[in-house]
mmCIF file of C-alpha atoms in Angstrom:
data_model
loop_
_atom_site.group_PDB
_atom_site.id
_atom_site.type_symbol
_atom_site.label_atom_id
_atom_site.label_comp_id
_atom_site.label_asym_id
_atom_site.label_seq_id
_atom_site.Cartn_x
_atom_site.Cartn_y
_atom_site.Cartn_z
ATOM 1 C CA UNK A 19 260.793 127.545 27.941
ATOM 2 C CA UNK A 20 262.211 126.854 24.972
ATOM 3 C CA UNK A 21 266.012 124.740 25.027
ATOM 4 C CA UNK A 22 266.780 123.346 22.111
ATOM 5 C CA UNK A 23 267.512 119.829 20.625
ATOM 6 C CA UNK A 24 268.649 117.255 22.500
ATOM 7 C CA UNK A 25 272.554 117.773 23.916
ATOM 8 C CA UNK A 26 274.628 115.285 25.392
ATOM 9 C CA UNK A 27 277.529 116.581 27.938
ATOM 10 C CA UNK A 28 280.952 116.559 26.902
ATOM 11 C CA UNK A 29 284.477 116.542 28.638
ATOM 12 C CA UNK A 30 285.384 120.036 30.090
ATOM 13 C CA UNK A 31 288.838 120.984 30.055
ATOM 14 C CA UNK A 32 291.104 122.415 32.482
ATOM 15 C CA UNK A 33 290.069 122.719 36.099
ATOM 16 C CA UNK A 34 290.387 125.151 38.536
ATOM 17 C CA UNK A 35 289.480 125.896 41.961
ATOM 18 C CA UNK A 36 288.993 127.035 45.587
ATOM 19 C CA UNK A 37 287.489 125.362 48.904
ATOM 20 C CA UNK A 38 288.256 124.736 52.339
ATOM 21 C CA UNK A 39 289.735 121.233 52.883
ATOM 22 C CA UNK A 40 289.632 119.257 55.829
ATOM 23 C CA UNK A 41 292.557 117.705 56.475
ATOM 24 C CA UNK A 42 295.142 118.221 59.404
ATOM 25 C CA UNK A 43 299.141 117.458 59.125
ATOM 26 C CA UNK A 44 299.675 115.628 62.123
ATOM 27 C CA UNK A 45 303.788 115.263 63.858
ATOM 28 C CA UNK A 46 307.046 114.222 62.324
ATOM 29 C CA UNK A 47 307.939 114.297 58.657
ATOM 30 C CA UNK A 48 310.224 112.065 57.195
ATOM 31 C CA UNK A 49 311.797 112.161 53.510
ATOM 32 C CA UNK A 50 310.950 109.330 51.107
ATOM 33 C CA UNK A 51 309.161 108.275 48.057
ATOM 34 C CA UNK A 52 305.922 108.690 47.470
ATOM 35 C CA UNK A 53 303.405 107.092 44.648
ATOM 36 C CA UNK A 54 303.039 110.602 42.733
ATOM 37 C CA UNK A 55 305.269 111.866 39.482
ATOM 38 C CA UNK A 56 305.408 114.626 37.844
ATOM 39 C CA UNK A 57 302.818 115.430 34.849
ATOM 40 C CA UNK A 58 306.014 114.839 32.381
ATOM 41 C CA UNK A 59 306.531 110.930 34.055
ATOM 42 C CA UNK A 60 309.487 111.441 36.454
ATOM 43 C CA UNK A 61 309.768 109.993 39.992
ATOM 44 C CA UNK A 62 309.470 112.653 42.826
ATOM 45 C CA UNK A 63 310.560 112.013 45.858
ATOM 46 C CA UNK A 64 307.348 113.039 48.216
ATOM 47 C CA UNK A 65 307.919 114.348 52.077
ATOM 48 C CA UNK A 66 305.625 111.170 53.877
ATOM 49 C CA UNK A 67 303.946 112.042 56.564
ATOM 50 C CA UNK A 68 300.698 111.214 59.354
ATOM 51 C CA UNK A 69 297.763 112.784 58.774
ATOM 52 C CA UNK A 70 293.915 112.619 59.724
ATOM 53 C CA UNK A 71 291.274 112.840 57.953
ATOM 54 C CA UNK A 72 287.599 112.858 58.520
ATOM 55 C CA UNK A 73 286.029 109.742 56.784
ATOM 56 C CA UNK A 74 282.213 108.357 57.213
ATOM 57 C CA UNK A 75 283.345 106.309 60.039
ATOM 58 C CA UNK A 76 285.627 109.203 61.957
ATOM 59 C CA UNK A 77 288.827 110.659 62.265
ATOM 60 C CA UNK A 78 291.809 107.786 60.717
ATOM 61 C CA UNK A 79 295.814 108.514 60.622
ATOM 62 C CA UNK A 80 297.440 107.972 57.204
ATOM 63 C CA UNK A 81 300.287 108.250 55.296
ATOM 64 C CA UNK A 82 300.509 110.845 53.396
ATOM 65 C CA UNK A 83 301.151 110.057 50.597
ATOM 66 C CA UNK A 84 300.793 106.634 50.701
ATOM 67 C CA UNK A 85 303.150 104.300 49.211
ATOM 68 C CA UNK A 86 300.270 101.620 48.647
ATOM 69 C CA UNK A 87 297.127 101.997 47.116
ATOM 70 C CA UNK A 88 293.740 100.460 46.390
ATOM 71 C CA UNK A 89 290.648 102.098 44.427
ATOM 72 C CA UNK A 90 287.506 100.419 44.461
ATOM 73 C CA UNK A 91 285.045 103.450 44.605
ATOM 74 C CA UNK A 92 284.204 104.280 41.211
ATOM 75 C CA UNK A 93 283.356 107.989 42.021
ATOM 76 C CA UNK A 94 287.133 108.218 42.685
ATOM 77 C CA UNK A 95 289.092 106.983 39.451
ATOM 78 C CA UNK A 96 288.667 110.152 37.480
ATOM 79 C CA UNK A 97 290.521 111.643 39.927
ATOM 80 C CA UNK A 98 292.386 109.558 41.223
ATOM 81 C CA UNK A 99 293.787 109.006 37.734
ATOM 82 C CA UNK A 100 294.325 112.670 36.435
ATOM 83 C CA UNK A 101 296.435 113.281 39.190
ATOM 84 C CA UNK A 102 298.168 110.600 38.516
ATOM 85 C CA UNK A 103 297.886 107.820 41.936
ATOM 86 C CA UNK A 104 299.710 104.808 41.089
ATOM 87 C CA UNK A 105 297.405 102.227 42.080
ATOM 88 C CA UNK A 106 298.785 99.292 43.672
ATOM 89 C CA UNK A 107 295.086 97.079 42.858
ATOM 90 C CA UNK A 108 291.867 99.036 41.167
ATOM 91 C CA UNK A 109 288.388 97.490 40.410
ATOM 92 C CA UNK A 110 289.052 98.025 37.318
ATOM 93 C CA UNK A 111 285.556 95.946 35.725
ATOM 94 C CA UNK A 112 284.302 98.603 36.708
ATOM 95 C CA UNK A 113 286.251 101.349 35.344
ATOM 96 C CA UNK A 114 284.436 103.451 32.158
ATOM 97 C CA UNK A 115 287.025 102.680 29.262
ATOM 98 C CA UNK A 116 286.979 106.701 29.370
ATOM 99 C CA UNK A 117 289.644 106.180 32.289
ATOM 100 C CA UNK A 118 293.041 105.152 31.180
ATOM 101 C CA UNK A 119 293.537 102.811 33.913
ATOM 102 C CA UNK A 120 290.558 100.984 32.900
ATOM 103 C CA UNK A 121 292.359 98.155 30.240
ATOM 104 C CA UNK A 122 296.010 98.867 32.019
ATOM 105 C CA UNK A 123 296.969 95.033 33.184
ATOM 106 C CA UNK A 124 299.545 96.373 35.282
ATOM 107 C CA UNK A 125 296.638 96.982 37.621
ATOM 108 C CA UNK A 126 296.153 94.126 39.457
ATOM 109 C CA UNK A 127 291.738 93.561 38.739
ATOM 110 C CA UNK A 128 289.721 93.562 42.199
ATOM 111 C CA UNK A 129 286.454 92.759 39.926
ATOM 112 C CA UNK A 130 283.393 94.116 40.164
ATOM 113 C CA UNK A 131 280.847 94.594 43.536
ATOM 114 C CA UNK A 132 279.100 90.908 42.160
ATOM 115 C CA UNK A 133 282.253 88.503 42.212
ATOM 116 C CA UNK A 134 284.952 90.481 43.698
ATOM 117 C CA UNK A 135 288.532 89.159 44.258
ATOM 118 C CA UNK A 136 289.340 90.586 47.515
ATOM 119 C CA UNK A 137 292.894 87.887 47.740
ATOM 120 C CA UNK A 138 293.812 90.571 45.191
ATOM 121 C CA UNK A 139 293.519 93.503 47.580
ATOM 122 C CA UNK A 140 295.870 91.416 50.083
ATOM 123 C CA UNK A 141 298.344 91.172 47.666
ATOM 124 C CA UNK A 142 298.855 94.863 46.951
ATOM 125 C CA UNK A 143 299.692 95.217 50.703
ATOM 126 C CA UNK A 144 298.094 98.463 51.178
ATOM 127 C CA UNK A 145 298.793 101.157 52.897
ATOM 128 C CA UNK A 146 294.948 102.719 52.033
ATOM 129 C CA UNK A 147 292.345 101.489 50.821
ATOM 130 C CA UNK A 148 290.231 103.498 48.854
ATOM 131 C CA UNK A 149 286.254 101.928 49.577
ATOM 132 C CA UNK A 150 282.440 103.515 48.922
ATOM 133 C CA UNK A 151 279.355 103.290 46.824
ATOM 134 C CA UNK A 152 279.242 99.068 45.664
ATOM 135 C CA UNK A 153 281.752 98.349 47.821
ATOM 136 C CA UNK A 154 280.792 99.953 50.957
ATOM 137 C CA UNK A 155 278.733 96.447 51.478
ATOM 138 C CA UNK A 156 282.166 94.517 51.734
ATOM 139 C CA UNK A 157 284.163 97.026 53.806
ATOM 140 C CA UNK A 158 284.296 94.817 57.372
ATOM 141 C CA UNK A 159 285.735 91.856 54.800
ATOM 142 C CA UNK A 160 288.242 93.890 53.723
ATOM 143 C CA UNK A 161 289.328 95.403 56.682
ATOM 144 C CA UNK A 162 289.648 92.163 57.925
ATOM 145 C CA UNK A 163 291.523 90.648 55.458
ATOM 146 C CA UNK A 164 294.411 93.628 55.752
ATOM 147 C CA UNK A 165 293.760 94.519 58.915
ATOM 148 C CA UNK A 166 297.195 97.175 58.561
ATOM 149 C CA UNK A 167 295.804 99.750 56.236
ATOM 150 C CA UNK A 168 293.048 102.268 56.369
ATOM 151 C CA UNK A 169 290.218 101.669 55.023
ATOM 152 C CA UNK A 170 288.624 104.611 53.349
ATOM 153 C CA UNK A 171 284.972 105.593 52.579
ATOM 154 C CA UNK A 172 283.708 108.722 51.540
ATOM 155 C CA UNK A 173 280.849 107.529 49.548
ATOM 156 C CA UNK A 174 278.136 110.663 50.039
ATOM 157 C CA UNK A 175 275.991 109.821 52.824
ATOM 158 C CA UNK A 176 272.684 109.958 53.511
ATOM 159 C CA UNK A 177 270.766 112.744 54.555
ATOM 160 C CA UNK A 178 273.808 115.064 53.682
ATOM 161 C CA UNK A 179 273.927 117.764 50.734
ATOM 162 C CA UNK A 180 274.899 115.471 47.635
ATOM 163 C CA UNK A 181 277.262 118.696 46.508
ATOM 164 C CA UNK A 182 279.102 119.087 49.806
ATOM 165 C CA UNK A 183 279.762 115.185 49.981
ATOM 166 C CA UNK A 184 281.500 115.356 46.677
ATOM 167 C CA UNK A 185 283.495 118.642 47.960
ATOM 168 C CA UNK A 186 284.042 116.687 50.820
ATOM 169 C CA UNK A 187 284.581 113.647 49.299
ATOM 170 C CA UNK A 188 287.258 114.969 46.612
ATOM 171 C CA UNK A 189 289.407 117.675 48.884
ATOM 172 C CA UNK A 190 289.876 114.609 51.453
ATOM 173 C CA UNK A 191 291.144 113.106 48.982
ATOM 174 C CA UNK A 192 293.599 115.762 47.852
ATOM 175 C CA UNK A 193 294.771 116.329 51.134
ATOM 176 C CA UNK A 194 295.789 112.250 50.989
ATOM 177 C CA UNK A 195 297.642 112.428 47.784
ATOM 178 C CA UNK A 196 299.010 116.308 48.597
ATOM 179 C CA UNK A 197 297.295 116.881 46.018
ATOM 180 C CA UNK A 198 295.959 120.400 47.096
ATOM 181 C CA UNK A 199 295.894 122.425 44.501
ATOM 182 C CA UNK A 200 294.020 119.821 41.978
ATOM 183 C CA UNK A 201 291.439 119.088 44.591
ATOM 184 C CA UNK A 202 290.754 122.895 44.464
ATOM 185 C CA UNK A 203 290.470 122.958 40.683
ATOM 186 C CA UNK A 204 288.110 120.098 40.386
ATOM 187 C CA UNK A 205 285.918 121.943 43.407
ATOM 188 C CA UNK A 206 286.230 125.109 41.883
ATOM 189 C CA UNK A 207 284.876 124.094 38.423
ATOM 190 C CA UNK A 208 282.541 121.812 40.069
ATOM 191 C CA UNK A 209 281.311 125.522 41.773
ATOM 192 C CA UNK A 210 281.000 127.069 39.068
ATOM 193 C CA UNK A 211 278.979 125.294 36.624
ATOM 194 C CA UNK A 212 276.150 125.073 40.039
ATOM 195 C CA UNK A 213 276.387 128.755 38.853
ATOM 196 C CA UNK A 214 275.611 128.835 36.174
ATOM 197 C CA UNK A 215 272.935 126.491 36.200
ATOM 198 C CA UNK A 216 271.245 128.651 38.741
ATOM 199 C CA UNK A 217 271.537 131.398 36.900
ATOM 200 C CA UNK A 218 270.209 130.631 33.654
ATOM 201 C CA UNK A 219 267.341 127.984 35.206
ATOM 202 C CA UNK A 220 263.808 129.295 34.781
ATOM 203 C CA UNK A 221 261.927 128.629 38.363
ATOM 204 C CA UNK A 222 258.395 127.038 38.116
ATOM 205 C CA UNK A 223 260.194 124.963 34.648
ATOM 206 C CA UNK A 224 259.195 121.939 35.435
ATOM 207 C CA UNK A 225 261.478 119.096 34.957
ATOM 208 C CA UNK A 226 261.248 114.831 34.709
ATOM 209 C CA UNK A 227 264.280 112.978 35.102
ATOM 210 C CA UNK A 228 264.216 109.220 33.934
ATOM 211 C CA UNK A 229 267.034 106.785 33.439
ATOM 212 C CA UNK A 230 266.785 104.218 30.123
ATOM 213 C CA UNK A 231 267.987 100.529 30.433
ATOM 214 C CA UNK A 232 266.850 97.490 28.570
ATOM 215 C CA UNK A 233 264.644 99.312 25.885
ATOM 216 C CA UNK A 234 262.785 101.236 29.246
ATOM 217 C CA UNK A 235 262.001 104.512 30.165
ATOM 218 C CA UNK A 236 262.114 104.430 33.497
ATOM 219 C CA UNK A 237 261.548 107.235 36.294
ATOM 220 C CA UNK A 238 264.093 108.834 38.971
ATOM 221 C CA UNK A 239 262.696 110.475 41.621
ATOM 222 C CA UNK A 240 263.711 113.959 43.174
ATOM 223 C CA UNK A 241 265.733 114.053 46.058
ATOM 224 C CA UNK A 242 265.695 109.518 46.115
ATOM 225 C CA UNK A 243 266.337 108.901 42.307
ATOM 226 C CA UNK A 244 270.024 107.352 41.131
ATOM 227 C CA UNK A 245 272.193 110.033 40.017
ATOM 228 C CA UNK A 246 269.610 112.515 39.139
ATOM 229 C CA UNK A 247 267.560 112.739 42.249
ATOM 230 C CA UNK A 248 269.946 114.982 44.171
ATOM 231 C CA UNK A 249 269.742 117.379 41.463
ATOM 232 C CA UNK A 250 266.675 118.361 42.123
ATOM 233 C CA UNK A 251 267.485 119.401 45.934
ATOM 234 C CA UNK A 252 271.110 120.909 44.223
ATOM 235 C CA UNK A 253 269.218 123.431 42.234
ATOM 236 C CA UNK A 254 265.176 123.283 43.793
ATOM 237 C CA UNK A 255 263.666 122.358 40.332
ATOM 238 C CA UNK A 256 260.299 121.990 40.305
ATOM 239 C CA UNK A 257 259.720 118.404 40.160
ATOM 240 C CA UNK A 258 256.781 117.342 36.953
ATOM 241 C CA UNK A 259 256.344 114.446 38.918
ATOM 242 C CA UNK A 260 255.917 113.254 42.285
ATOM 243 C CA UNK A 261 255.194 109.930 43.016
ATOM 244 C CA UNK A 262 254.589 107.964 46.857
ATOM 245 C CA UNK A 263 257.298 105.500 47.106
ATOM 246 C CA UNK A 264 260.095 106.119 44.852
ATOM 247 C CA UNK A 265 263.252 104.100 44.657
ATOM 248 C CA UNK A 266 266.986 105.034 44.402
ATOM 249 C CA UNK A 267 267.089 101.600 42.102
ATOM 250 C CA UNK A 268 269.678 101.675 39.673
ATOM 251 C CA UNK A 269 267.541 100.816 36.352
ATOM 252 C CA UNK A 270 264.991 104.034 38.185
ATOM 253 C CA UNK A 271 260.729 102.851 39.281
ATOM 254 C CA UNK A 272 258.821 101.395 36.277
ATOM 255 C CA UNK A 273 256.038 103.959 35.971
ATOM 256 C CA UNK A 274 254.364 103.453 32.792
ATOM 257 C CA UNK A 275 255.478 106.339 30.023
ATOM 258 C CA UNK A 276 251.468 107.484 30.147
ATOM 259 C CA UNK A 277 252.051 108.891 33.247
ATOM 260 C CA UNK A 278 255.355 110.208 32.235
ATOM 261 C CA UNK A 279 253.797 111.939 29.272
ATOM 262 C CA UNK A 280 250.958 113.050 31.428
ATOM 263 C CA UNK A 281 253.113 115.386 33.855
ATOM 264 C CA UNK A 282 254.296 116.802 30.333
ATOM 265 C CA UNK A 283 257.568 118.398 31.955
ATOM 266 C CA UNK A 284 259.266 121.199 30.590
ATOM 267 C CA UNK A 285 262.395 119.660 30.257
ATOM 268 C CA UNK A 286 263.872 116.273 30.483
ATOM 269 C CA UNK A 287 267.185 115.147 31.912
ATOM 270 C CA UNK A 288 268.052 111.804 31.598
ATOM 271 C CA UNK A 289 271.048 109.152 32.269
ATOM 272 C CA UNK A 290 271.695 106.660 29.722
ATOM 273 C CA UNK A 291 272.508 103.173 32.478
ATOM 274 C CA UNK A 292 272.945 100.899 28.913
ATOM 275 C CA UNK A 293 275.446 103.502 27.150
ATOM 276 C CA UNK A 294 278.073 102.638 30.069
ATOM 277 C CA UNK A 295 277.001 98.853 30.364
ATOM 278 C CA UNK A 296 275.629 97.905 26.965
ATOM 279 C CA UNK A 297 276.151 100.137 24.175
ATOM 280 C CA UNK A 298 278.050 97.074 22.088
ATOM 281 C CA UNK A 299 275.829 94.596 23.295
ATOM 282 C CA UNK A 300 272.610 94.533 20.109
ATOM 283 C CA UNK A 301 269.722 95.955 20.457
ATOM 284 C CA UNK A 302 270.941 98.742 22.425
ATOM 285 C CA UNK A 303 268.510 102.271 21.503
ATOM 286 C CA UNK A 304 270.197 105.352 22.821
ATOM 287 C CA UNK A 305 269.018 107.425 25.314
ATOM 288 C CA UNK A 306 267.413 110.480 23.148
ATOM 289 C CA UNK A 307 266.089 107.714 20.203
ATOM 290 C CA UNK A 308 264.267 105.969 22.724
ATOM 291 C CA UNK A 309 262.585 109.407 24.021
ATOM 292 C CA UNK A 310 262.116 111.014 20.848
ATOM 293 C CA UNK A 311 260.494 107.963 19.223
ATOM 294 C CA UNK A 312 258.391 106.598 22.192
ATOM 295 C CA UNK A 313 254.518 107.223 20.578
ATOM 296 C CA UNK A 314 253.490 108.249 24.064
ATOM 297 C CA UNK A 315 255.511 111.095 24.363
ATOM 298 C CA UNK A 316 255.098 112.912 21.086
ATOM 299 C CA UNK A 317 253.200 115.463 23.007
ATOM 300 C CA UNK A 318 255.153 116.139 25.594
ATOM 301 C CA UNK A 319 256.592 119.962 25.570
ATOM 302 C CA UNK A 320 259.977 118.872 26.601
ATOM 303 C CA UNK A 321 259.612 116.378 23.572
ATOM 304 C CA UNK A 322 258.622 118.710 21.502
ATOM 305 C CA UNK A 323 260.710 121.779 21.682
ATOM 306 C CA UNK A 324 263.635 118.973 21.856
ATOM 307 C CA UNK A 325 264.825 120.141 26.005
ATOM 308 C CA UNK A 326 266.052 116.862 26.550
ATOM 309 C CA UNK A 327 269.604 117.024 28.072
ATOM 310 C CA UNK A 328 271.282 113.607 28.507
ATOM 311 C CA UNK A 329 274.388 112.978 31.171
ATOM 312 C CA UNK A 330 278.038 111.467 29.689
ATOM 313 C CA UNK A 331 277.333 107.819 28.761
ATOM 314 C CA UNK A 332 280.034 106.898 31.080
ATOM 315 C CA UNK A 333 277.796 107.917 34.448
ATOM 316 C CA UNK A 334 276.765 104.775 35.268
ATOM 317 C CA UNK A 335 280.097 103.840 35.818
ATOM 318 C CA UNK A 336 281.868 107.155 36.328
ATOM 319 C CA UNK A 337 279.204 109.501 38.860
ATOM 320 C CA UNK A 338 282.351 111.687 40.325
ATOM 321 C CA UNK A 339 282.296 115.504 40.662
ATOM 322 C CA UNK A 340 283.729 115.847 36.809
ATOM 323 C CA UNK A 341 280.528 114.040 36.085
ATOM 324 C CA UNK A 342 278.546 116.173 37.127
ATOM 325 C CA UNK A 343 280.773 119.090 36.317
ATOM 326 C CA UNK A 344 280.843 117.860 33.006
ATOM 327 C CA UNK A 345 276.672 117.726 33.266
ATOM 328 C CA UNK A 346 276.182 120.725 34.779
ATOM 329 C CA UNK A 347 277.935 123.013 31.734
ATOM 330 C CA UNK A 348 275.943 121.085 29.607
ATOM 331 C CA UNK A 349 272.841 122.058 30.760
ATOM 332 C CA UNK A 350 273.599 125.266 31.123
ATOM 333 C CA UNK A 351 275.151 125.555 28.209
ATOM 334 C CA UNK A 352 271.339 124.359 26.662
ATOM 335 C CA UNK A 353 269.137 126.760 29.212
ATOM 336 C CA UNK A 354 271.587 130.039 28.931
ATOM 337 C CA UNK A 355 271.501 129.334 24.335
ATOM 338 C CA UNK A 356 267.807 128.641 24.509
ATOM 339 C CA UNK A 357 268.147 126.602 21.507
ATOM 340 C CA UNK A 358 270.609 123.783 22.957
ATOM 341 C CA UNK A 359 273.153 121.556 19.944
ATOM 342 C CA UNK A 360 272.960 118.152 18.632
ATOM 343 C CA UNK A 361 275.498 116.048 20.249
ATOM 344 C CA UNK A 362 277.430 112.955 17.981
ATOM 345 C CA UNK A 363 277.135 111.146 20.919
ATOM 346 C CA UNK A 364 274.261 108.949 21.734
ATOM 347 C CA UNK A 365 272.292 108.657 18.315
ATOM 348 C CA UNK A 366 271.265 105.568 16.958
ATOM 349 C CA UNK A 367 273.486 102.679 16.084
#
């Protein structure tokens, strides 16, 4: 197989879609100002309803659209931003610079999950708190601090198909914010990107997933590996290497580069963790440079043929449906073209 030179995923254009949403409008609608604005920025009077949604804890009744929203799950930030959802507080410290809300000082910052300021959530007087991923461990504390708010956690559940969980998350939030068409669009574009990869992938092509962090190349296991593990299940990829007791550690599993080389993958998929959290630090080396210049990997088929596809630079802090859509489209581009394309991103600094 010849995919071509290293390619880094880029953001696609507008997304359009079609997938069934799961939320039930309840009784009694009343007119009130909602949190949304038109595309032109004009205030709009949305019809506020109570709806039932299903999250990881069960059925919950929430106002739609909610008046005050706190967002903590970084899988959701890009969608909320693209929909124009106004936030009363958010974990802005977890937002990548690619999100315009990251530096919006008008949104109180809850901080990151290591040292969050949960009192910021209280001050926001939220109707809804969107938790998940890094903040899931704080759910009980948050519920105690804001008992009148509805906490929603749509983090992909263990044991469920990851792609279906991303669809569920997106469509449920679309119902909550009365952005059903926009949510549908994201899902349909996601589905199209999956179909492209399925058609282009040559069954039997061996695939390796790695994470680069701190100058190291670490292994990401099929299914359980952080971010890229579920991709093996979505596409039924043939893994170049499988190891016992693999983990979902955020830096990947520390196995020798020689072991990776011995597996001789045809295709290498990469998440550059440091591109999202340490690209401005001295000593940062982009993923493609680490892999292509590693002495142990020089004779690996994927490296010799340039069959390396790198996830978007902000992936580690932006792991939502749009990130995967972008990555899958870049992967499909490489597989379809047979020659890939160089990227101006992830070049050595």
